[in-house]
Amino acid sequence: MRRVVMSEQFLAHTGARVPVICGAMYPCSNPELVGAVVAAGAVAVVQPLSIAFAHRLDLRQSLREIQAQNQGGAVGFNALVEKSSKIYEERMRKWIDIALEEGVRFFVTALGNPDWVVEKVHAVGGVVYHDVTERKWALKALEAGVDGLICVNGRAGGHAGSKDAGDLYEELSDLGVPLVMAGGVGGPEGFVQALERGYEAVQLGTRFIATEECSAHADYKQAIVNAGKEDIVLTRRISGVPVSVIRTPFVERVGTEVGPIARRLLQSPRFKHWVRSYYAARSVWSLGRGATRDGGYNDYWQAGKSVDAIEGVRPAAEVVAEFEAAFERYRKAAG
Ligand SMILES: Cc1cc2nc3c(=O)[nH]c(=O)nc-3n(C[C@H](O)[C@H](O)[C@H](O)COP(=O)(O)O)c2cc1C
């Protein structure tokens, strides 16, 4: 059903012109991609682990260069707040301080309790949106004071949710904060369907990998263009929880499940954080190698079911312009 009432709280929160987010992507969020998206008027989320470890760049300098390109868009910052180790937490706190000092005011948190991020960001007038896959986590995030929710559905690239985008919307629509749909949108048609459902914005990952500015390996980009939704499988072998990847000969050879010992440890309240940390460290290395310029074939190529609507490698500005035109038509029709 077409909704005629539009809320534009997301645009007010971010200050961007186009309600589209280029989501954080480890290791695919290189500064050229983020800069190109904010220069085109949309939101792009910096992934600090990606800047520091995959691209080996200085975070502050990268943020300055990205901010300098912004023309009607907004720079966001991804804070994975899982309590994996003290060193990680301290590093994330420092990174958030740098982002705030460099003028970033839109934060996307995921994986843990975002209360301390909310406190820091609200103190300077910024906003925090939290990644959720179901109502239980949404309620916890709202208790922590977040301003909006990124609703990760079962079609998303990266760590996928389990629910259909429509069902997730119905589950969260009474919460009174802007909802952003993440997963499955590869082109303007899917974007307009999301707006019609009631979502205020969409977060895209896979579509922005297949752009000229993304520094991912050309073969990875081409694999996204060639793939259909049936080529996307969930593997637990990267981080212990399901991650969407393209089914390559490598993935077929190694399988998508962890062994019985790791499975048991992942279910144990005592050991699960330890095993997750081990997988996370391993995935930082393996994903970094698989997606960057010198990536090989014995690695993972993360992508969501949005591959279905992705037909070519294009400049990021062209992708954003197409979504902006669709948004303007939708806005006009909605009155
Ligand atoms: C390669 C890849 C890496 C990702 N890494 C992260 C990440 O580090 N942090 C995060 O919050 N989301 C991450 N995501 C999720 C995206 O930000 C976005 O929500 C998701 O890709 C949307 O689904 P789509 O790929 O179908 O567009 C990643 C997604 C992909 C494809």
Coordinates of C-alpha atoms and ligand atoms in Angstrom, one line a residue:
M1 CA 0.0 0.0 0.0
R2 CA 1.3 3.5 -0.9
R3 CA 1.7 5.8 2.1
V4 CA 1.1 9.5 1.5
V5 CA 2.4 10.8 4.8
M6 CA 6.1 11.4 4.9
S7 CA 8.3 12.1 7.8
E8 CA 11.7 13.7 7.1
Q9 CA 13.1 13.4 10.6
F10 CA 16.1 11.4 9.2
L11 CA 17.0 14.3 6.9
A12 CA 16.7 16.7 9.8
H13 CA 18.9 14.5 12.0
T14 CA 21.6 14.1 9.4
G15 CA 21.4 17.3 7.5
A16 CA 21.7 15.4 4.2
R17 CA 19.7 16.0 1.0
V18 CA 19.2 12.4 0.0
P19 CA 17.8 9.8 2.5
V20 CA 20.3 7.1 1.5
I21 CA 23.2 5.8 3.6
C22 CA 26.3 4.2 2.2
G23 CA 26.7 1.9 5.2
A24 CA 29.9 1.2 7.0
M25 CA 31.8 -1.7 5.4
Y26 CA 34.8 -3.5 6.7
P27 CA 37.0 -3.5 4.6
C28 CA 35.3 -1.8 1.7
S29 CA 34.7 1.7 3.2
N30 CA 37.7 3.5 1.7
P31 CA 37.9 7.3 2.0
E32 CA 37.4 7.9 -1.7
L33 CA 34.1 6.1 -1.7
V34 CA 32.8 7.8 1.5
G35 CA 33.9 11.2 0.1
A36 CA 32.2 10.6 -3.2
V37 CA 28.9 9.7 -1.5
V38 CA 28.8 12.8 0.7
A39 CA 29.9 15.0 -2.2
A40 CA 26.7 13.7 -4.0
G41 CA 24.4 14.7 -1.1
A42 CA 23.8 11.4 0.7
V43 CA 25.1 10.0 4.0
A44 CA 28.3 7.8 4.1
V45 CA 29.4 6.1 7.3
V46 CA 33.1 5.8 8.0
Q47 CA 34.3 2.4 9.3
P48 CA 37.3 3.2 11.5
L49 CA 38.6 -0.3 11.6
S50 CA 38.6 -0.2 7.8
I51 CA 40.5 3.1 7.6
A52 CA 43.1 2.1 10.2
F53 CA 43.6 -1.6 9.4
A54 CA 42.5 -2.4 5.8
H55 CA 43.6 0.9 4.3
R56 CA 46.3 1.8 6.9
L57 CA 45.4 5.5 7.0
D58 CA 45.3 8.1 9.7
L59 CA 41.7 8.5 10.9
R60 CA 41.8 12.2 11.6
Q61 CA 43.4 13.1 8.3
S62 CA 41.0 10.8 6.4
L63 CA 38.0 12.5 8.2
R64 CA 39.3 15.9 7.3
E65 CA 39.7 14.9 3.6
I66 CA 36.2 13.4 3.6
Q67 CA 34.6 16.4 5.3
A68 CA 36.2 18.8 2.8
Q69 CA 34.3 17.0 0.0
N70 CA 30.9 17.2 1.7
Q71 CA 28.3 19.0 -0.4
G72 CA 24.8 18.6 1.1
G73 CA 25.5 15.1 2.4
A74 CA 26.6 13.9 5.9
V75 CA 29.5 12.0 7.2
G76 CA 28.6 9.2 9.7
F77 CA 30.8 7.1 12.0
N78 CA 30.4 3.4 12.8
A79 CA 31.0 2.4 16.4
L80 CA 30.9 -1.4 16.9
V81 CA 30.3 -1.4 20.7
E82 CA 30.7 -5.0 21.5
K83 CA 32.7 -5.5 24.6
S84 CA 35.3 -7.8 23.1
S85 CA 38.4 -6.4 24.9
K86 CA 39.6 -3.5 27.0
I87 CA 42.1 -2.5 24.3
Y88 CA 39.4 -2.4 21.6
E89 CA 37.0 -0.4 23.8
E90 CA 39.7 2.2 24.7
R91 CA 40.6 2.5 21.0
M92 CA 36.9 3.0 20.0
R93 CA 36.5 5.7 22.7
K94 CA 39.5 7.5 21.3
W95 CA 38.2 7.2 17.7
I96 CA 34.8 8.5 18.7
D97 CA 36.5 11.5 20.3
I98 CA 38.5 12.2 17.1
A99 CA 35.3 11.9 15.0
L100 CA 33.5 14.4 17.3
E101 CA 36.5 16.8 17.2
E102 CA 36.4 16.6 13.4
G103 CA 32.7 17.6 13.3
V104 CA 31.0 14.2 12.8
R105 CA 27.5 14.3 14.3
F106 CA 25.8 11.2 13.0
F107 CA 26.8 7.8 14.6
V108 CA 25.7 4.3 13.7
T109 CA 26.3 1.9 16.6
A110 CA 26.0 -1.9 16.5
L111 CA 26.5 -5.1 18.5
G112 CA 26.4 -3.9 22.1
N113 CA 25.0 -1.3 24.5
P114 CA 25.3 2.1 22.9
D115 CA 24.6 4.1 26.1
W116 CA 28.1 5.6 26.4
V117 CA 28.2 6.6 22.8
V118 CA 24.8 8.3 23.1
E119 CA 26.1 10.2 26.1
K120 CA 29.1 11.6 24.3
V121 CA 27.3 12.3 21.0
H122 CA 24.2 14.0 22.6
A123 CA 26.5 16.2 24.7
V124 CA 27.5 18.0 21.4
G125 CA 24.1 17.9 19.7
G126 CA 24.7 14.8 17.5
V127 CA 22.5 11.8 16.9
V128 CA 22.9 8.0 17.2
Y129 CA 21.2 5.3 15.2
H130 CA 21.5 1.7 16.3
D131 CA 21.6 -1.4 14.1
V132 CA 18.8 -3.8 15.1
T133 CA 17.4 -7.1 13.8
E134 CA 14.4 -7.5 16.1
R135 CA 12.2 -5.6 18.6
K136 CA 14.0 -6.9 21.7
W137 CA 17.2 -5.1 20.7
A138 CA 15.4 -2.0 19.5
L139 CA 13.8 -1.6 23.0
K140 CA 17.2 -1.9 24.6
A141 CA 18.7 0.7 22.2
L142 CA 15.9 3.1 22.9
E143 CA 16.4 2.7 26.6
A144 CA 20.0 3.7 26.0
G145 CA 18.7 6.9 24.3
V146 CA 19.3 6.3 20.6
D147 CA 17.5 8.6 18.1
G148 CA 16.8 6.2 15.3
L149 CA 17.1 2.6 14.2
I150 CA 18.8 0.9 11.3
C151 CA 16.6 -2.1 10.6
V152 CA 18.8 -4.9 9.3
N153 CA 16.7 -7.5 7.4
G154 CA 17.4 -11.0 6.1
R155 CA 18.6 -9.8 2.7
A156 CA 21.4 -7.6 4.0
G157 CA 25.1 -7.9 3.2
G158 CA 27.5 -8.3 6.1
H159 CA 25.9 -9.7 9.3
A160 CA 22.3 -10.3 8.0
G161 CA 19.2 -10.2 10.1
S162 CA 16.6 -12.9 9.9
K163 CA 13.4 -11.0 9.2
D164 CA 11.6 -9.8 6.1
A165 CA 11.8 -6.0 5.6
G166 CA 8.0 -5.6 5.8
D167 CA 7.7 -7.7 9.0
L168 CA 10.5 -5.8 10.7
Y169 CA 8.9 -2.5 9.8
E170 CA 5.6 -3.6 11.4
E171 CA 7.4 -4.8 14.5
L172 CA 9.1 -1.4 15.0
S173 CA 6.8 1.2 13.5
D174 CA 5.2 2.2 16.8
L175 CA 8.5 3.1 18.5
G176 CA 8.3 6.7 17.4
V177 CA 11.8 7.1 15.9
P178 CA 12.9 7.1 12.3
L179 CA 13.4 3.7 10.8
V180 CA 16.1 3.0 8.1
M181 CA 15.8 -0.2 6.0
A182 CA 19.1 -2.0 5.6
G183 CA 19.3 -4.9 3.2
G184 CA 18.2 -5.8 -0.3
V185 CA 18.1 -2.4 -1.9
G186 CA 20.2 -2.3 -5.1
G187 CA 18.4 0.4 -7.1
P188 CA 15.7 3.1 -6.9
E189 CA 12.8 0.7 -7.3
G190 CA 13.7 -1.0 -4.0
F191 CA 14.3 2.4 -2.4
V192 CA 10.8 3.6 -3.3
Q193 CA 9.2 0.4 -2.1
A194 CA 11.0 1.0 1.3
L195 CA 9.6 4.6 1.5
E196 CA 6.1 3.2 0.6
R197 CA 6.4 0.8 3.5
G198 CA 7.1 3.7 5.8
Y199 CA 10.8 3.6 6.2
E200 CA 12.4 7.1 6.1
A201 CA 15.7 6.1 4.5
V202 CA 17.7 3.1 3.2
Q203 CA 21.1 1.9 4.1
L204 CA 23.0 0.3 1.2
G205 CA 26.3 -1.7 1.3
T206 CA 26.7 -4.0 -1.7
R207 CA 25.5 -1.4 -4.3
F208 CA 28.3 0.9 -3.2
I209 CA 31.0 -1.8 -3.5
A210 CA 30.3 -2.0 -7.2
T211 CA 31.3 1.7 -7.8
E212 CA 34.4 3.2 -9.4
E213 CA 35.5 4.8 -6.1
C214 CA 35.4 1.7 -4.0
S215 CA 38.9 0.2 -3.8
A216 CA 37.7 -3.4 -3.7
H217 CA 39.2 -5.8 -6.2
A218 CA 37.8 -5.5 -9.7
D219 CA 36.9 -9.3 -9.6
Y220 CA 34.9 -8.8 -6.5
K221 CA 32.9 -5.9 -8.1
Q222 CA 32.3 -8.0 -11.2
A223 CA 31.2 -11.0 -9.1
I224 CA 28.5 -8.6 -7.5
V225 CA 27.4 -7.5 -10.9
N226 CA 27.2 -11.1 -12.2
A227 CA 25.5 -12.6 -9.1
G228 CA 21.8 -13.2 -8.6
K229 CA 20.1 -13.5 -5.2
E230 CA 20.4 -17.3 -5.4
D231 CA 24.2 -17.0 -5.4
I232 CA 24.2 -15.4 -1.9
V233 CA 24.7 -17.8 1.0
L234 CA 25.1 -17.3 4.8
T235 CA 28.4 -18.5 6.3
R236 CA 29.2 -18.9 10.0
R237 CA 32.9 -19.5 9.3
I238 CA 33.9 -15.8 9.3
S239 CA 32.6 -14.5 12.6
G240 CA 30.7 -17.3 14.2
V241 CA 27.4 -15.7 13.3
P242 CA 25.8 -15.7 9.8
V243 CA 27.4 -13.4 7.3
S244 CA 26.2 -13.0 3.7
V245 CA 28.7 -13.9 1.0
I246 CA 28.9 -14.8 -2.7
R247 CA 29.0 -18.5 -3.2
T248 CA 32.4 -18.9 -4.9
P249 CA 34.3 -22.1 -5.5
F250 CA 36.3 -21.3 -2.3
V251 CA 33.1 -21.0 -0.2
E252 CA 31.8 -24.3 -1.7
R253 CA 35.1 -26.0 -0.8
V254 CA 35.3 -24.9 2.8
G255 CA 31.6 -25.0 3.6
T256 CA 29.5 -22.5 5.6
E257 CA 29.3 -24.1 9.0
V258 CA 31.8 -24.0 11.9
G259 CA 33.1 -27.3 13.4
P260 CA 31.3 -29.1 16.3
I261 CA 33.8 -27.8 19.0
A262 CA 33.5 -24.1 17.9
R263 CA 29.7 -24.5 17.7
R264 CA 29.5 -25.7 21.2
L265 CA 31.8 -22.9 22.5
L266 CA 29.7 -20.3 20.6
Q267 CA 26.6 -21.6 22.5
S268 CA 28.4 -21.4 25.9
P269 CA 27.7 -18.1 27.8
R270 CA 31.2 -18.5 29.3
F271 CA 33.2 -18.9 26.1
K272 CA 31.1 -17.3 23.4
H273 CA 32.7 -13.8 23.6
W274 CA 36.2 -15.4 23.5
V275 CA 35.4 -17.5 20.4
R276 CA 33.7 -14.5 18.7
S277 CA 36.8 -12.4 19.4
Y278 CA 39.0 -15.1 17.8
Y279 CA 36.8 -15.1 14.8
A280 CA 36.6 -11.3 14.6
A281 CA 40.4 -11.1 14.6
R282 CA 40.6 -13.8 12.0
S283 CA 38.0 -12.1 9.8
V284 CA 39.8 -8.7 10.0
W285 CA 42.7 -10.4 8.3
S286 CA 40.8 -12.6 5.9
L287 CA 38.2 -10.1 4.8
G288 CA 40.8 -7.4 4.4
R289 CA 42.8 -9.6 2.1
G290 CA 39.8 -10.7 0.1
A291 CA 38.4 -7.4 -0.8
T292 CA 41.2 -4.9 -1.3
R293 CA 43.2 -4.2 -4.4
D294 CA 45.5 -7.3 -4.1
G295 CA 42.7 -9.6 -2.9
G296 CA 42.8 -13.3 -3.9
Y297 CA 40.3 -16.0 -4.6
N298 CA 40.7 -18.0 -1.4
D299 CA 38.8 -15.3 0.6
Y300 CA 35.3 -14.1 1.2
W301 CA 33.4 -11.7 -0.9
Q302 CA 30.6 -10.3 1.3
A303 CA 27.4 -9.2 -0.5
G304 CA 23.7 -9.1 0.1
K305 CA 20.7 -10.2 -2.0
S306 CA 20.6 -6.6 -3.4
V307 CA 23.0 -8.0 -6.0
D308 CA 19.9 -8.8 -8.0
A309 CA 19.4 -5.1 -8.9
I310 CA 23.0 -4.2 -9.5
E311 CA 23.8 -4.2 -13.2
G312 CA 27.2 -2.5 -13.5
V313 CA 30.1 -0.8 -11.8
R314 CA 29.3 2.9 -11.8
P315 CA 30.5 6.2 -10.3
A316 CA 29.0 6.6 -6.8
A317 CA 27.7 10.1 -7.7
E318 CA 25.6 8.5 -10.5
V319 CA 24.1 6.0 -8.1
V320 CA 23.2 8.7 -5.6
A321 CA 21.8 10.9 -8.3
E322 CA 19.5 8.1 -9.5
F323 CA 18.2 7.7 -5.9
E324 CA 17.8 11.4 -5.4
A325 CA 15.7 11.7 -8.6
A326 CA 13.5 8.8 -7.4
F327 CA 13.1 10.5 -4.0
E328 CA 12.1 13.8 -5.5
R329 CA 9.4 12.1 -7.6
Y330 CA 8.2 10.2 -4.6
R331 CA 8.1 13.4 -2.5
K332 CA 6.1 15.3 -5.1
A333 CA 3.6 12.4 -5.4
A334 CA 3.3 12.3 -1.6
G335 CA 2.5 16.0 -1.6
Ligands
LIG1 C1 31.4 -6.0 2.8 C2 30.4 -5.5 3.8 C3 31.0 -5.1 5.1 C4 30.1 -4.6 6.1 N1 30.7 -4.2 7.2 C5 29.9 -3.6 8.2 C6 30.6 -3.0 9.3 O1 31.8 -3.0 9.5 N2 29.7 -2.4 10.2 C7 28.4 -2.3 10.0 O2 27.7 -1.8 10.9 N3 27.8 -2.9 9.0 C8 28.5 -3.5 8.0 N4 27.9 -4.0 6.9 C9 26.5 -3.8 6.7 C10 26.2 -2.6 5.8 O3 26.6 -1.4 6.4 C11 24.7 -2.5 5.3 O4 23.9 -2.4 6.4 C12 24.3 -3.7 4.5 O5 25.3 -4.0 3.5 C13 23.0 -3.4 3.7 O6 22.7 -4.5 2.9 P1 23.0 -4.5 1.3 O7 24.4 -5.0 1.2 O8 22.0 -5.5 0.8 O9 22.8 -3.2 0.8 C14 28.7 -4.5 5.9 C15 28.2 -5.0 4.6 C16 29.0 -5.5 3.6 C17 28.4 -5.9 2.3

